[in-house]
Tab-separated table of C-alpha atoms and ligand atoms in Angstrom:
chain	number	residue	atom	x	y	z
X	20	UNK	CA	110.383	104.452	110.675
X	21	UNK	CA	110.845	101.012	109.286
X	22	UNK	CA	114.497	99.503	109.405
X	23	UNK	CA	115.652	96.294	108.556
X	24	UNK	CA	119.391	95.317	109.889
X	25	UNK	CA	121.178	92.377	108.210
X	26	UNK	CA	117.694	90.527	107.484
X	27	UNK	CA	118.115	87.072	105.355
X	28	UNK	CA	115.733	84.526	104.642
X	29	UNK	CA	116.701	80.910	103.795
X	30	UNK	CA	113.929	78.121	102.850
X	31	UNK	CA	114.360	75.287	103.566
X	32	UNK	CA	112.630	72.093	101.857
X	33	UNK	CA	114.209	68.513	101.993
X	34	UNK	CA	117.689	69.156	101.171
X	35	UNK	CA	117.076	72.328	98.770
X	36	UNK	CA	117.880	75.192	100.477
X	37	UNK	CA	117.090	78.986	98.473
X	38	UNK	CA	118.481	82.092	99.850
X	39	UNK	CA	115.724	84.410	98.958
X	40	UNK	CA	116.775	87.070	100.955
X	41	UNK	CA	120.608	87.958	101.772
X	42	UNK	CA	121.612	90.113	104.326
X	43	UNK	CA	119.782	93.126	103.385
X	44	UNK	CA	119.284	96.239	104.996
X	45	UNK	CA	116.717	98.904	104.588
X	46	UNK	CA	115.470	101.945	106.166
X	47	UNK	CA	112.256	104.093	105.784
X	48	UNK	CA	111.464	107.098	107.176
X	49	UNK	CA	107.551	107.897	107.440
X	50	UNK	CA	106.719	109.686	104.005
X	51	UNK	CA	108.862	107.510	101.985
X	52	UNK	CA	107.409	105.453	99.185
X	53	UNK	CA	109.449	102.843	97.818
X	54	UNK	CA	109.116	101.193	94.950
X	55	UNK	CA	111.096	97.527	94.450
X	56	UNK	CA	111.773	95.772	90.886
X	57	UNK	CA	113.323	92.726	89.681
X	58	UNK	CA	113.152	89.794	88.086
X	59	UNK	CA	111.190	86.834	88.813
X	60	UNK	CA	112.460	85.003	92.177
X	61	UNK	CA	114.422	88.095	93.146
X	62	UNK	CA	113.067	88.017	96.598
X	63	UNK	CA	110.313	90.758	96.399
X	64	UNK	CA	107.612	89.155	98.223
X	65	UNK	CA	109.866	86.973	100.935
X	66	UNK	CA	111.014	91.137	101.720
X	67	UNK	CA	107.396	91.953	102.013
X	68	UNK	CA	105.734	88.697	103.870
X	69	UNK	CA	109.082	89.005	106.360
X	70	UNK	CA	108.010	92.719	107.187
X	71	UNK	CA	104.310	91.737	107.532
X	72	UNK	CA	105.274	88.775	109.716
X	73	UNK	CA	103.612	86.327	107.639
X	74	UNK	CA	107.294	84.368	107.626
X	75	UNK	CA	110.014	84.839	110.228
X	76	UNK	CA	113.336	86.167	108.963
X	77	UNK	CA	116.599	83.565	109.297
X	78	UNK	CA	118.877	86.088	110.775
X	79	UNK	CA	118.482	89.759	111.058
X	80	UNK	CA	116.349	92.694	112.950
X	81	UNK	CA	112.960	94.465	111.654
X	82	UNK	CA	112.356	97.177	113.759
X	83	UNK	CA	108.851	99.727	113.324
X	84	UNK	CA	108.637	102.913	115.051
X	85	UNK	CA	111.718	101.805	117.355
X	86	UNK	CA	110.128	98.876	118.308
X	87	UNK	CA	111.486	95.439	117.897
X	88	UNK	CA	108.626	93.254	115.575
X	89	UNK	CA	110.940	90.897	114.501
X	90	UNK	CA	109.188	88.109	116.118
X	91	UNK	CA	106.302	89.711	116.401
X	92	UNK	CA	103.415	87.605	114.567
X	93	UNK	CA	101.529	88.450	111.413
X	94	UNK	CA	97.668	89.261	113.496
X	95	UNK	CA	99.907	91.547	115.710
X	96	UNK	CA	101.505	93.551	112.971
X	97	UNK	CA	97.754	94.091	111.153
X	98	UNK	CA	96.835	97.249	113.298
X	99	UNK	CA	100.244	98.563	111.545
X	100	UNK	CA	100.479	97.414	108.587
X	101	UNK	CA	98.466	97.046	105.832
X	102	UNK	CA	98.738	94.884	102.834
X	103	UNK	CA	97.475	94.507	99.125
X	104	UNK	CA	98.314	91.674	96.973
X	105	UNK	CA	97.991	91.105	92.982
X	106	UNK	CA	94.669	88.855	93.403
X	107	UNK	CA	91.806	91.055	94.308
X	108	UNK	CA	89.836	88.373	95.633
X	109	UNK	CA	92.397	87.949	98.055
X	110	UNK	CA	92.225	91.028	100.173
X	111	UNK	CA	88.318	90.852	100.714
X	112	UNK	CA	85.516	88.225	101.479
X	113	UNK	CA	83.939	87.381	98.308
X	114	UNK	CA	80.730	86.606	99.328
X	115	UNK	CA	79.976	89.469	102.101
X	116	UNK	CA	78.776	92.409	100.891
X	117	UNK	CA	80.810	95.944	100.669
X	118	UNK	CA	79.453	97.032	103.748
X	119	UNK	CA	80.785	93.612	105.643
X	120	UNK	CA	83.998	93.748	104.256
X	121	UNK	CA	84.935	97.512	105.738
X	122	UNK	CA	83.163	96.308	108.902
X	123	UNK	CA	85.772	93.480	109.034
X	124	UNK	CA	88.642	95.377	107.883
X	125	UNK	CA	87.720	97.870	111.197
X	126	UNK	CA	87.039	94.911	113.561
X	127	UNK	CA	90.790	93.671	112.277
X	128	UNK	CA	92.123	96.792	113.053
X	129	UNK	CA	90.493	96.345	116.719
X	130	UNK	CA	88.165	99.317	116.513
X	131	UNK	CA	84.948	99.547	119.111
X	132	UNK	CA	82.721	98.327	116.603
X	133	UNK	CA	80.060	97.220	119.176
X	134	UNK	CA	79.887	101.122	120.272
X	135	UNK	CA	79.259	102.663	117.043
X	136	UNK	CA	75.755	102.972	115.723
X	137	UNK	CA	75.168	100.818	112.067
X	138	UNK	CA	73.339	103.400	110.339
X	139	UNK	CA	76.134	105.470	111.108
X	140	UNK	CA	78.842	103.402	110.429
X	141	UNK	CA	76.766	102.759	106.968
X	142	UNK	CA	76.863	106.404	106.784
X	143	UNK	CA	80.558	106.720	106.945
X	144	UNK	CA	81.476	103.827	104.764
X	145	UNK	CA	79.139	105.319	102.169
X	146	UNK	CA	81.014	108.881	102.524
X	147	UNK	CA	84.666	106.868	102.544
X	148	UNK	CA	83.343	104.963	99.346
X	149	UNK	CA	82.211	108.095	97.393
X	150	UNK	CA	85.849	109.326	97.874
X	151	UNK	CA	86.877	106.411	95.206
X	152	UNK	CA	84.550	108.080	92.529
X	153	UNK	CA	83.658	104.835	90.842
X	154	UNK	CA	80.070	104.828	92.476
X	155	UNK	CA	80.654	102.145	95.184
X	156	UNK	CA	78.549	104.316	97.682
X	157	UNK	CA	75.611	103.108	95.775
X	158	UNK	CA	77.037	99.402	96.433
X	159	UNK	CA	76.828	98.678	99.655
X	160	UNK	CA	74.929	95.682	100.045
X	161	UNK	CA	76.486	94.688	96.704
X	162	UNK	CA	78.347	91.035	97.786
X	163	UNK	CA	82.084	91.274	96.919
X	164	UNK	CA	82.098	88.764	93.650
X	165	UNK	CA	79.717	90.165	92.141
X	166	UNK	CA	82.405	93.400	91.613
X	167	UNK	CA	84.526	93.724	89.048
X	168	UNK	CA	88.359	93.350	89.479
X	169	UNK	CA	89.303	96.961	89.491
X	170	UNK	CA	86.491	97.625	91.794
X	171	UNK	CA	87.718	95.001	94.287
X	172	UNK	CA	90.868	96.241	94.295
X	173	UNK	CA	89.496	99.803	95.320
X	174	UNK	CA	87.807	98.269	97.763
X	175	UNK	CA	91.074	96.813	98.952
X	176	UNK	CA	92.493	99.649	99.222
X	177	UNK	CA	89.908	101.728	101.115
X	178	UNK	CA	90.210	98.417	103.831
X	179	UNK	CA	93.690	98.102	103.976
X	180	UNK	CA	93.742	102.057	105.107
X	181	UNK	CA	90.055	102.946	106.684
X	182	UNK	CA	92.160	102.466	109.797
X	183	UNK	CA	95.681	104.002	108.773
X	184	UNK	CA	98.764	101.427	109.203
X	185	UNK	CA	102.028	102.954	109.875
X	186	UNK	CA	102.763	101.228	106.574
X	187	UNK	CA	101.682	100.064	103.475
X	188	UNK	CA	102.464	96.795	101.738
X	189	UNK	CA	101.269	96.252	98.213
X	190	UNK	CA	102.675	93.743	95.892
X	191	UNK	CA	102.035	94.054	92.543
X	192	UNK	CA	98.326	95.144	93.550
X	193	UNK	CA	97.475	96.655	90.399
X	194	UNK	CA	99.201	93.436	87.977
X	195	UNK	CA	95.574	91.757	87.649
X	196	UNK	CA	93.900	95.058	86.258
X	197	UNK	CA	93.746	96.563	82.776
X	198	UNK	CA	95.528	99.892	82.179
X	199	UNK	CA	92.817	102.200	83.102
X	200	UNK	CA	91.798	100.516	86.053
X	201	UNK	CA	95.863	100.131	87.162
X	202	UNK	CA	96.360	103.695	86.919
X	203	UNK	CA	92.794	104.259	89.291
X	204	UNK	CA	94.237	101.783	91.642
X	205	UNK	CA	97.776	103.851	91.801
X	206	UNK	CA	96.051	107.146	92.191
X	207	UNK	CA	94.201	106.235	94.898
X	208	UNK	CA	97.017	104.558	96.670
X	209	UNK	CA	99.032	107.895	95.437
X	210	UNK	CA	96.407	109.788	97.265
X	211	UNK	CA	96.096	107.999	100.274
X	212	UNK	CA	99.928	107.649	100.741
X	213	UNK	CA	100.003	111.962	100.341
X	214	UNK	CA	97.482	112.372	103.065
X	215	UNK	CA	98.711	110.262	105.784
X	216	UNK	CA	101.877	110.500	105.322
X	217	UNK	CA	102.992	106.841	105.978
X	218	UNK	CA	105.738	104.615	104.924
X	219	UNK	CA	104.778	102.452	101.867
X	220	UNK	CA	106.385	99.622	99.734
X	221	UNK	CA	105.088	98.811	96.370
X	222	UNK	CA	106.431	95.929	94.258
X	223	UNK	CA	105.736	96.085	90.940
X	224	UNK	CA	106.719	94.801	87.264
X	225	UNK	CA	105.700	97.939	85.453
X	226	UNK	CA	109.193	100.150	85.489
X	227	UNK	CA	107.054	103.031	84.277
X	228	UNK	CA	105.071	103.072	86.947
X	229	UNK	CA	108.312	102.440	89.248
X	230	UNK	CA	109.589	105.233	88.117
X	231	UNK	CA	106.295	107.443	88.134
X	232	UNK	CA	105.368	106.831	91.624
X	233	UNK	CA	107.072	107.496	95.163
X	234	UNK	CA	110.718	108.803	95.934
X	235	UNK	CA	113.089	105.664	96.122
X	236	UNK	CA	113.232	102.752	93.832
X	237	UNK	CA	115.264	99.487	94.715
X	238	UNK	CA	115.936	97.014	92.470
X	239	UNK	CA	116.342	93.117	93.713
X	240	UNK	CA	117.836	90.147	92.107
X	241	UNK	CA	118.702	86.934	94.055
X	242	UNK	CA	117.884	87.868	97.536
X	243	UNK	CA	119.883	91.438	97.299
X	244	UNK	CA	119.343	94.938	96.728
X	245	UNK	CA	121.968	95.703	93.458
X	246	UNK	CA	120.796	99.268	93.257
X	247	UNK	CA	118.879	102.575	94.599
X	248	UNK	CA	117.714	105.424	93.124
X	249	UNK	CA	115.776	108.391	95.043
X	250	UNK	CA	115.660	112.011	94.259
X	251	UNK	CA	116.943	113.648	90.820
X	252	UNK	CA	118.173	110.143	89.638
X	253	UNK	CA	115.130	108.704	90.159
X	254	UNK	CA	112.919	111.126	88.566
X	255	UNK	CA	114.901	111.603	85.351
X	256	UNK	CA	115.211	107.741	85.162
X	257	UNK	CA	113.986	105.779	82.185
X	258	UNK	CA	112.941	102.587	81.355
X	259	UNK	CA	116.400	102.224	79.311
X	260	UNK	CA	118.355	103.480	82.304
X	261	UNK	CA	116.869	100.545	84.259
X	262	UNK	CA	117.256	97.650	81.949
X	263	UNK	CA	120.694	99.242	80.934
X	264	UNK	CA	121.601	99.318	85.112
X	265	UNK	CA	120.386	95.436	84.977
X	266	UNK	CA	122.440	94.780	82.064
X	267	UNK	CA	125.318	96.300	83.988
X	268	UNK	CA	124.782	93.312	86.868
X	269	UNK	CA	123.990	91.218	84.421
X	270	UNK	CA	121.063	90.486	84.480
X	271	UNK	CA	118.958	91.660	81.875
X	272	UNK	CA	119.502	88.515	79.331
X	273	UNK	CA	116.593	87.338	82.130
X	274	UNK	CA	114.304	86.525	79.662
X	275	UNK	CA	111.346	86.784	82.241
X	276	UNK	CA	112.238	90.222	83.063
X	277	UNK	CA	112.589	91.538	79.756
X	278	UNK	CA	109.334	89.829	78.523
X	279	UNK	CA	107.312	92.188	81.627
X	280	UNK	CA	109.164	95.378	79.149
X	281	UNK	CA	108.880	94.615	75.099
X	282	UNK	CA	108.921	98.641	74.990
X	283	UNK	CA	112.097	98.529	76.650
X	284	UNK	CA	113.404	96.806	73.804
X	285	UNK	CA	112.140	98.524	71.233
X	286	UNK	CA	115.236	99.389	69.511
X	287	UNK	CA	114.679	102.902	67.527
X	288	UNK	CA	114.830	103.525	64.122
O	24	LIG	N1	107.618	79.362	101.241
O	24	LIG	C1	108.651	79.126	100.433
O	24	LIG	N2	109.305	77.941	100.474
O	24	LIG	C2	110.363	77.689	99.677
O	24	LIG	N3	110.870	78.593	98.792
O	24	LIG	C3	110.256	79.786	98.717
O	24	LIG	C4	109.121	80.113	99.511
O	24	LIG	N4	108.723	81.379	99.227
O	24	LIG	C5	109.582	81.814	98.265
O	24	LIG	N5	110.494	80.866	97.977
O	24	LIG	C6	111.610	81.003	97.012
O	24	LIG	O1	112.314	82.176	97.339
O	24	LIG	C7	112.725	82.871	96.154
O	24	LIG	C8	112.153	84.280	96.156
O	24	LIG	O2	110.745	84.185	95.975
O	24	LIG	P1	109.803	85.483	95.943
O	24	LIG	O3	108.402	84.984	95.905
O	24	LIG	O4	110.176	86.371	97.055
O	24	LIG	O5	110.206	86.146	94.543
O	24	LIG	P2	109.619	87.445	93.840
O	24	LIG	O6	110.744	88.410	93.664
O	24	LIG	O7	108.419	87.931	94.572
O	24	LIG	O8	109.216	86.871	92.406
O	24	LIG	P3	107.966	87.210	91.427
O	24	LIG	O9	108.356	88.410	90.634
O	24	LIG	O10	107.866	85.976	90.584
O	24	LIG	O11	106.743	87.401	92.273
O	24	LIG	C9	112.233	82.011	94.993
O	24	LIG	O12	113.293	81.206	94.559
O	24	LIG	C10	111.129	81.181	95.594
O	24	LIG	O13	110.972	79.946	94.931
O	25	LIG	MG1	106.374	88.077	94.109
């Protein structure tokens, strides 16, 4: 279980200070897949980097699986949590090949490498690969760039979980990919998240896919949680409902949010 107690973050450069996170509080239980919207600057990412450690919270407590990480640093955490960003060059090494790339994401994870046998190892990654159906297992020695964006980000996934994390971080991971390549990318995570049975976080600026995936939505704006939805309301949300539960805090004149939904307004004839 994840649980954050009273958790703000405050930046602080020269004498600007932004509150990008305010006292929130949050609590997942292993299985639960949360998605988070909201507009531009609403504090999305500061909630994920403080939960992978990659900044220190202000004030506040992050606790995983009972234990206290809040000051725990980012290499510690990577065993247990695994992360996917927008840009899918940034979650692998370019120019390695595929088979590099899962060998580093298994030396991150601190597993005995050194005893297991290559041609095995190749054997296994070729097997895990062939589970993405988009022919990678014929890619192997195929260096990283030479993918395609969508492919990358498969790849991505498959390293962020080869060793499974107690949780899953992915912010706006499929934003960079076209439709058909977005809805790959959320199967797959969608599949993974199914079998193991882990806690998982996904930010994302698509409200239909928001609403389509997991069984809890937040929505942020300025470094707070304004509202939840899980179970029956979640399911029989809409993209109206959401903008029209924005508009109700105000917030949906924000011109950047709206632009992310013209079908939300789409008025009908
Ligand atoms: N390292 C930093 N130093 C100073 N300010 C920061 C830093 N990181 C984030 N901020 C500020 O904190 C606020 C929240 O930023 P954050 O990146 O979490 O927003 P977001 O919800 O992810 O937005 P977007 O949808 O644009 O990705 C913003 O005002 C941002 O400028
Ligand atoms: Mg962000």
């Amino acid at each position: 279980m994840l649980a954050l107690e009273n958790v703000a973050k405050t930046f602080h450069t020269g004498a600007d200070h932004v509150h990008a996170i305010r006292e929130l509080s949050l609590f997942l239980h292993d299985g639960d897949f949360l998605t988070i919207i909201g507009s531009n600057g609403a504090g999305k990412s500061t909630l994920l980097n403080l939960i992978a450690g990659t900044i220190l919270p202000s004030t506040g407590r992050i606790s995983l699986g009972g234990s206290d990480i809040t000051t725990v640093p980012a290499y510690k955490r990577a065993r247990l949590v695994g992360r996917i960003v927008q840009d899918p060059l940034a979650g692998t090494a370019p120019e390695m090949t595929v088979a590099e790339n899962l060998a580093l994401a298994m030396k991150r994870h601190g597993r005995g490498l050194r005893m297991a046998l290559p041609r095995k190892l190749r054997r296994d990654f070729k097997d895990q690969l062939a589970r993405l159906s988009i022919g990678l297992e014929s890619r192997l020695d195929c260096p990283v760039s030479l993918l395609s964006g969508g492919e990358r980000q498969a790849l991505a996934v498959l390293m962020a979980t080869l060793v499974p994390p107690k949780l899953l971080l992915l912010d706006e991971h499929t934003a960079a990919l076209d439709p058909a390549n977005a809805a790959m990318i959320v199967q797959l995570t969608e599949s993974f998240v199914d079998r193991s049975g882990l806690a998982t976080l996904m930010v994302t600026h698509n409200m239909e896919q928001a609403i389509a995936v997991g069984n809890r939505l937040i929505m942020m704006h300025a470094g707070e949680v304004i509202h939840e939805l899980h179970g029956k309301e979640k399911q029989q949300a809409t993209v109206l409902n959401l903008v029209d539960l924005f508009s109700q805090r105000h917030v949906a004149d924000d011109e950047l949010l709206l632009k992310r939904v013209p079908e939300a307004i789409t008025v009908p004839v």
